[in-house]
DNA sequence: CCAAAAGTGTTCTACATACACCCATGT
DNA sequence: ACATGGGTGTATGTAGAACACTTTTGG
């Protein structure tokens, strides 16, 4: 492959860090990210973020949507936002795109319940146990995770991870999985109700086997991203 | 000019929103942004952000630095960070870069006291009284201003706007100019000292004409960007 | 001695955590 | 009855805003 030619071309790729809170086994759910396994060199066998080259006539948001549609049902992506740009000239070898490639990353969120069929090379991986990853994609995942955690504090972004209707214990698990520490359902309720983010639906869930009081169901008041309280904070315990 | 050809080229430009808190007249200082006036079509006479095309062999941070060096003394830029990408295919007419141009924006900060000579087409403009601006550059300034204000709350980013040593009343003016509301010097001191962001130097300033108690001088403990308190908030009065 | 500017101390409020206690359901 | 999970109410801590009062200078 030719490297360091004076006028190598510059292309632009778009990559999506798509998160969902998923329960793998019977244990508590984990924050997971959508990855596909590279079948060809370079870095064959390592895992990549979904994405691809930006076309000359599309903007980046359209491009991410187009490329994601090959991996998941787009109607399930409840939130999508720009993250950062990665522009080291050698971040991917020239052989991949026939030159140097700038990457723009996006954060995508998929609500908890459903996930449809995935292509055979594509899988969800818990972010706390990532497989070997291609190029600088691991950094991108960390970056996205940080952004998500920050926004859980001061926006209503949880709507894009939680089911349409949910018990508070479910919401607690969703927040807990994303933030990486145990969240108190009691306080979570008070905080989010006070801020006008969630509201009771009036219905209640059934008790599970072994009894227990039936849980009141809640829903997010808006299902569009909004900054709810610029200065709000969800602090870790301790 | 040719438009909507199936394979128009895509180029990449880098633009910097450089802020400084400046006193224009005798009144309180204002947050200002560095702009240059377009001498040629399109949009001749409107004002643009400094920047230009990314080269094939440089990363974006290097590119901003290179392009900024044509406008200001780079040693004065105390902070530089990535903002957002603007990728609408028609955000600038094809005639400018011979095709479509994606723009990556950066936030730059210059400390208060000095400003060296500028090129004749370049001037500082208060952000609350911007001149007619080219393309989507006004949006970019607004975007940068929002980011700066958020970071004043939970980081030590003020170091990049304040002089090396300063009285608290000066720092109050710097914060006030950026945030757009009056800040109480008393509380600012307590908050920033408690967080370990600023510290007294031991020296005091001279009193001005008409007297007044001499002010104790302070400095920022670190002059590197740092998140000081993830959950901190500086709220507006009222 | 008075005005001007800086600094100190005190109070007040609001938000968020912690935790003990009460409620509703299944077996 | 009692275990299991859900919900309510109360205390506690803390960061930050508000503001009155004191200190130090110049004229």
Coordinates of C-alpha atoms in Angstrom, one line a residue, chain A:
Chain A
X1 CA 0.0 0.0 0.0
X2 CA 1.1 3.5 -0.7
X3 CA 1.7 5.6 2.3
X4 CA 2.7 9.2 2.9
X5 CA 2.2 10.3 -0.6
X6 CA 2.1 14.1 -0.8
X7 CA -1.4 14.2 -2.0
X8 CA -3.2 11.2 -0.6
X9 CA -7.0 11.7 -0.5
X10 CA -9.0 12.6 2.5
X11 CA -12.3 10.8 3.0
X12 CA -14.8 11.1 5.7
X13 CA -16.5 8.3 7.6
X14 CA -19.3 8.4 10.1
X15 CA -19.4 6.0 13.1
X16 CA -22.2 5.3 15.5
X17 CA -21.9 4.2 19.2
X18 CA -25.3 2.6 19.7
X19 CA -26.2 1.7 23.3
X20 CA -28.9 -0.4 24.7
X21 CA -29.5 -1.6 28.3
X22 CA -29.8 -5.4 27.9
X23 CA -30.1 -8.3 30.3
X24 CA -27.9 -11.1 29.2
X25 CA -28.6 -13.7 31.8
X26 CA -30.9 -13.5 34.9
X27 CA -28.7 -10.9 36.5
X28 CA -29.0 -7.2 36.4
X29 CA -29.0 -5.6 32.9
X30 CA -25.8 -4.1 31.5
X31 CA -25.2 -1.2 29.1
X32 CA -24.3 -2.7 25.8
X33 CA -23.0 -1.4 22.5
X34 CA -23.7 -2.6 18.9
X35 CA -20.6 -3.9 17.1
X36 CA -19.8 -6.0 14.0
X37 CA -16.8 -8.3 13.5
X38 CA -14.4 -7.5 10.7
X39 CA -14.2 -10.4 8.2
X40 CA -11.3 -9.0 6.3
X41 CA -7.9 -7.4 6.8
X42 CA -6.9 -5.1 8.3
X43 CA -7.6 -6.1 11.9
X44 CA -9.6 -9.1 10.8
X45 CA -11.6 -10.5 13.8
X46 CA -11.6 -7.3 15.7
X47 CA -14.9 -5.5 16.3
X48 CA -15.9 -2.3 14.7
X49 CA -18.6 0.4 15.2
X50 CA -21.3 0.5 12.6
X51 CA -20.8 3.2 10.0
X52 CA -19.1 4.0 6.7
X53 CA -18.2 6.7 4.2
X54 CA -20.1 9.9 4.0
X55 CA -21.5 10.6 0.5
X56 CA -20.9 13.8 -1.2
X57 CA -24.5 14.8 -1.1
X58 CA -25.7 13.9 2.3
X59 CA -25.3 15.5 5.7
X60 CA -23.9 13.4 8.6
X61 CA -27.1 12.7 10.4
X62 CA -28.6 11.3 7.2
X63 CA -25.5 9.3 6.7
X64 CA -25.6 7.7 10.1
X65 CA -29.2 6.8 9.7
X66 CA -28.6 5.3 6.3
X67 CA -25.7 3.2 7.6
X68 CA -27.4 2.1 10.8
X69 CA -30.4 0.9 8.8
X70 CA -28.1 -1.9 7.6
X71 CA -27.7 -3.2 11.2
X72 CA -30.8 -2.4 13.1
X73 CA -34.4 -1.3 12.6
X74 CA -34.1 2.5 12.5
X75 CA -37.4 3.0 14.1
X76 CA -35.9 1.7 17.3
X77 CA -33.2 4.4 17.5
X78 CA -34.9 6.9 19.8
X79 CA -32.0 9.3 20.1
X80 CA -29.1 10.3 17.9
X81 CA -26.6 13.0 18.5
X82 CA -23.2 14.2 17.3
X83 CA -20.1 13.4 19.5
X84 CA -16.6 14.2 18.4
X85 CA -14.3 14.1 15.4
X86 CA -11.2 12.0 15.2
X87 CA -8.7 13.3 12.7
X88 CA -5.3 11.8 13.3
X89 CA -3.9 11.3 9.8
X90 CA -2.8 7.7 10.7
X91 CA -5.9 6.7 12.7
X92 CA -6.7 4.1 10.1
X93 CA -4.2 2.6 7.6
X94 CA -4.5 4.2 4.1
X95 CA -5.5 0.8 2.7
X96 CA -8.9 0.9 4.2
X97 CA -10.3 4.0 2.5
X98 CA -7.6 4.5 -0.1
X99 CA -6.2 7.4 1.9
X100 CA -6.7 9.2 5.1
X101 CA -10.1 9.1 6.8
X102 CA -11.6 11.5 9.3
X103 CA -14.2 10.0 11.5
X104 CA -17.2 11.7 13.0
X105 CA -18.9 9.8 15.8
X106 CA -22.5 9.7 16.9
X107 CA -24.3 8.5 20.0
X108 CA -27.4 6.4 19.4
X109 CA -29.8 5.0 21.9
X110 CA -32.2 2.2 21.6
X111 CA -34.9 1.6 24.3
X112 CA -34.8 -1.5 26.4
X113 CA -37.4 -4.0 25.5
X114 CA -37.2 -5.2 21.9
X115 CA -34.3 -5.9 19.6
X116 CA -35.0 -7.3 16.2
X117 CA -32.8 -9.7 14.3
X118 CA -29.2 -8.6 13.7
X119 CA -27.0 -9.5 10.8
X120 CA -24.9 -12.5 11.5
X121 CA -21.6 -10.5 11.9
X122 CA -23.3 -8.1 14.4
X123 CA -23.7 -8.4 18.2
X124 CA -24.3 -6.5 21.3
X125 CA -21.4 -6.4 23.7
X126 CA -21.5 -5.1 27.3
X127 CA -19.4 -1.9 27.6
X128 CA -17.6 -3.2 30.7
X129 CA -16.4 -6.3 28.8
X130 CA -15.5 -5.2 25.3
X131 CA -13.9 -7.5 22.8
X132 CA -10.7 -6.5 21.0
X133 CA -11.7 -3.5 19.0
X134 CA -10.5 -2.0 15.7
X135 CA -8.5 1.2 15.2
X136 CA -9.6 3.9 17.7
X137 CA -13.1 2.6 18.2
X138 CA -12.6 1.7 21.8
X139 CA -11.8 5.3 22.7
X140 CA -15.0 6.3 20.9
X141 CA -17.1 4.0 23.0
X142 CA -15.6 5.4 26.2
X143 CA -16.2 8.9 24.9
X144 CA -19.8 8.1 24.2
X145 CA -20.3 6.5 27.6
X146 CA -19.0 9.6 29.3
X147 CA -21.4 11.8 27.3
X148 CA -24.4 9.6 28.1
X149 CA -23.7 9.6 31.8
X150 CA -23.4 13.3 31.9
X151 CA -26.6 13.8 30.1
X152 CA -28.5 11.4 32.3
X153 CA -28.1 14.1 35.0
X154 CA -29.4 17.2 33.4
X155 CA -31.6 16.0 30.5
X156 CA -34.5 13.7 29.9
X157 CA -32.3 11.4 27.7
X158 CA -33.5 8.4 29.7
X159 CA -36.6 8.2 27.6
X160 CA -34.4 6.8 24.8
X161 CA -33.2 3.9 27.0
X162 CA -36.3 3.0 29.0
X163 CA -39.4 1.2 27.8
X164 CA -42.5 3.3 26.9
X165 CA -44.1 2.4 30.3
X166 CA -42.1 1.1 33.2
X167 CA -42.0 0.4 36.9
X168 CA -39.6 2.5 38.8
X169 CA -37.5 -0.5 39.7
X170 CA -37.0 -1.0 35.9
X171 CA -35.9 2.6 35.5
X172 CA -33.6 2.3 38.4
X173 CA -31.9 -0.7 36.6
X174 CA -31.6 1.3 33.4
X175 CA -29.9 4.2 35.1
X176 CA -27.8 1.9 37.2
X177 CA -26.6 0.0 34.1
X178 CA -25.6 3.2 32.3
X179 CA -24.1 5.0 35.3
X180 CA -22.3 2.0 36.7
X181 CA -23.4 2.4 40.2
X182 CA -26.6 1.5 42.1
X183 CA -29.3 4.1 42.0
X184 CA -32.0 4.5 44.6
X185 CA -35.4 4.1 43.1
X186 CA -37.0 6.3 45.7
X187 CA -34.9 9.3 45.1
X188 CA -34.9 8.8 41.3
X189 CA -38.7 9.0 41.4
X190 CA -38.7 12.2 43.4
X191 CA -36.0 13.9 41.4
X192 CA -37.5 13.0 38.0
X193 CA -41.1 13.9 39.0
X194 CA -40.1 17.2 40.5
X195 CA -38.3 18.1 37.3
X196 CA -41.4 17.2 35.3
X197 CA -39.5 14.4 33.4
X198 CA -41.7 11.4 34.3
X199 CA -45.3 11.0 35.4
X200 CA -47.4 8.1 36.6
X201 CA -49.7 6.5 34.0
X202 CA -52.3 5.4 36.6
X203 CA -51.9 1.7 35.8
X204 CA -50.0 -0.8 37.9
X205 CA -47.9 -3.8 37.1
X206 CA -48.7 -7.3 38.2
X207 CA -46.8 -8.7 41.1
X208 CA -44.1 -11.2 40.3
X209 CA -44.0 -14.8 41.6
X210 CA -43.3 -14.6 45.3
X211 CA -45.6 -11.6 45.7
X212 CA -44.7 -8.1 46.5
X213 CA -46.8 -4.9 46.1
X214 CA -47.6 -4.2 42.5
X215 CA -45.6 -1.3 41.1
X216 CA -47.1 1.9 39.7
X217 CA -46.2 2.4 36.1
X218 CA -44.6 5.6 34.8
X219 CA -43.8 7.1 31.5
X220 CA -41.6 9.9 30.2
X221 CA -43.6 13.1 29.6
X222 CA -41.7 14.0 26.5
X223 CA -40.1 11.5 24.1
X224 CA -38.0 14.2 22.5
X225 CA -34.6 15.1 23.8
X226 CA -34.7 18.1 26.1
X227 CA -32.4 19.8 28.6
X228 CA -34.5 19.6 31.7
X229 CA -32.4 21.3 34.3
X230 CA -29.1 22.8 33.2
X231 CA -27.7 22.5 36.7
X232 CA -29.1 19.2 37.9
X233 CA -26.9 16.5 39.3
X234 CA -27.3 12.8 39.9
X235 CA -24.5 12.0 42.3
X236 CA -23.1 8.5 43.0
X237 CA -23.7 7.2 46.5
X238 CA -21.3 7.6 49.3

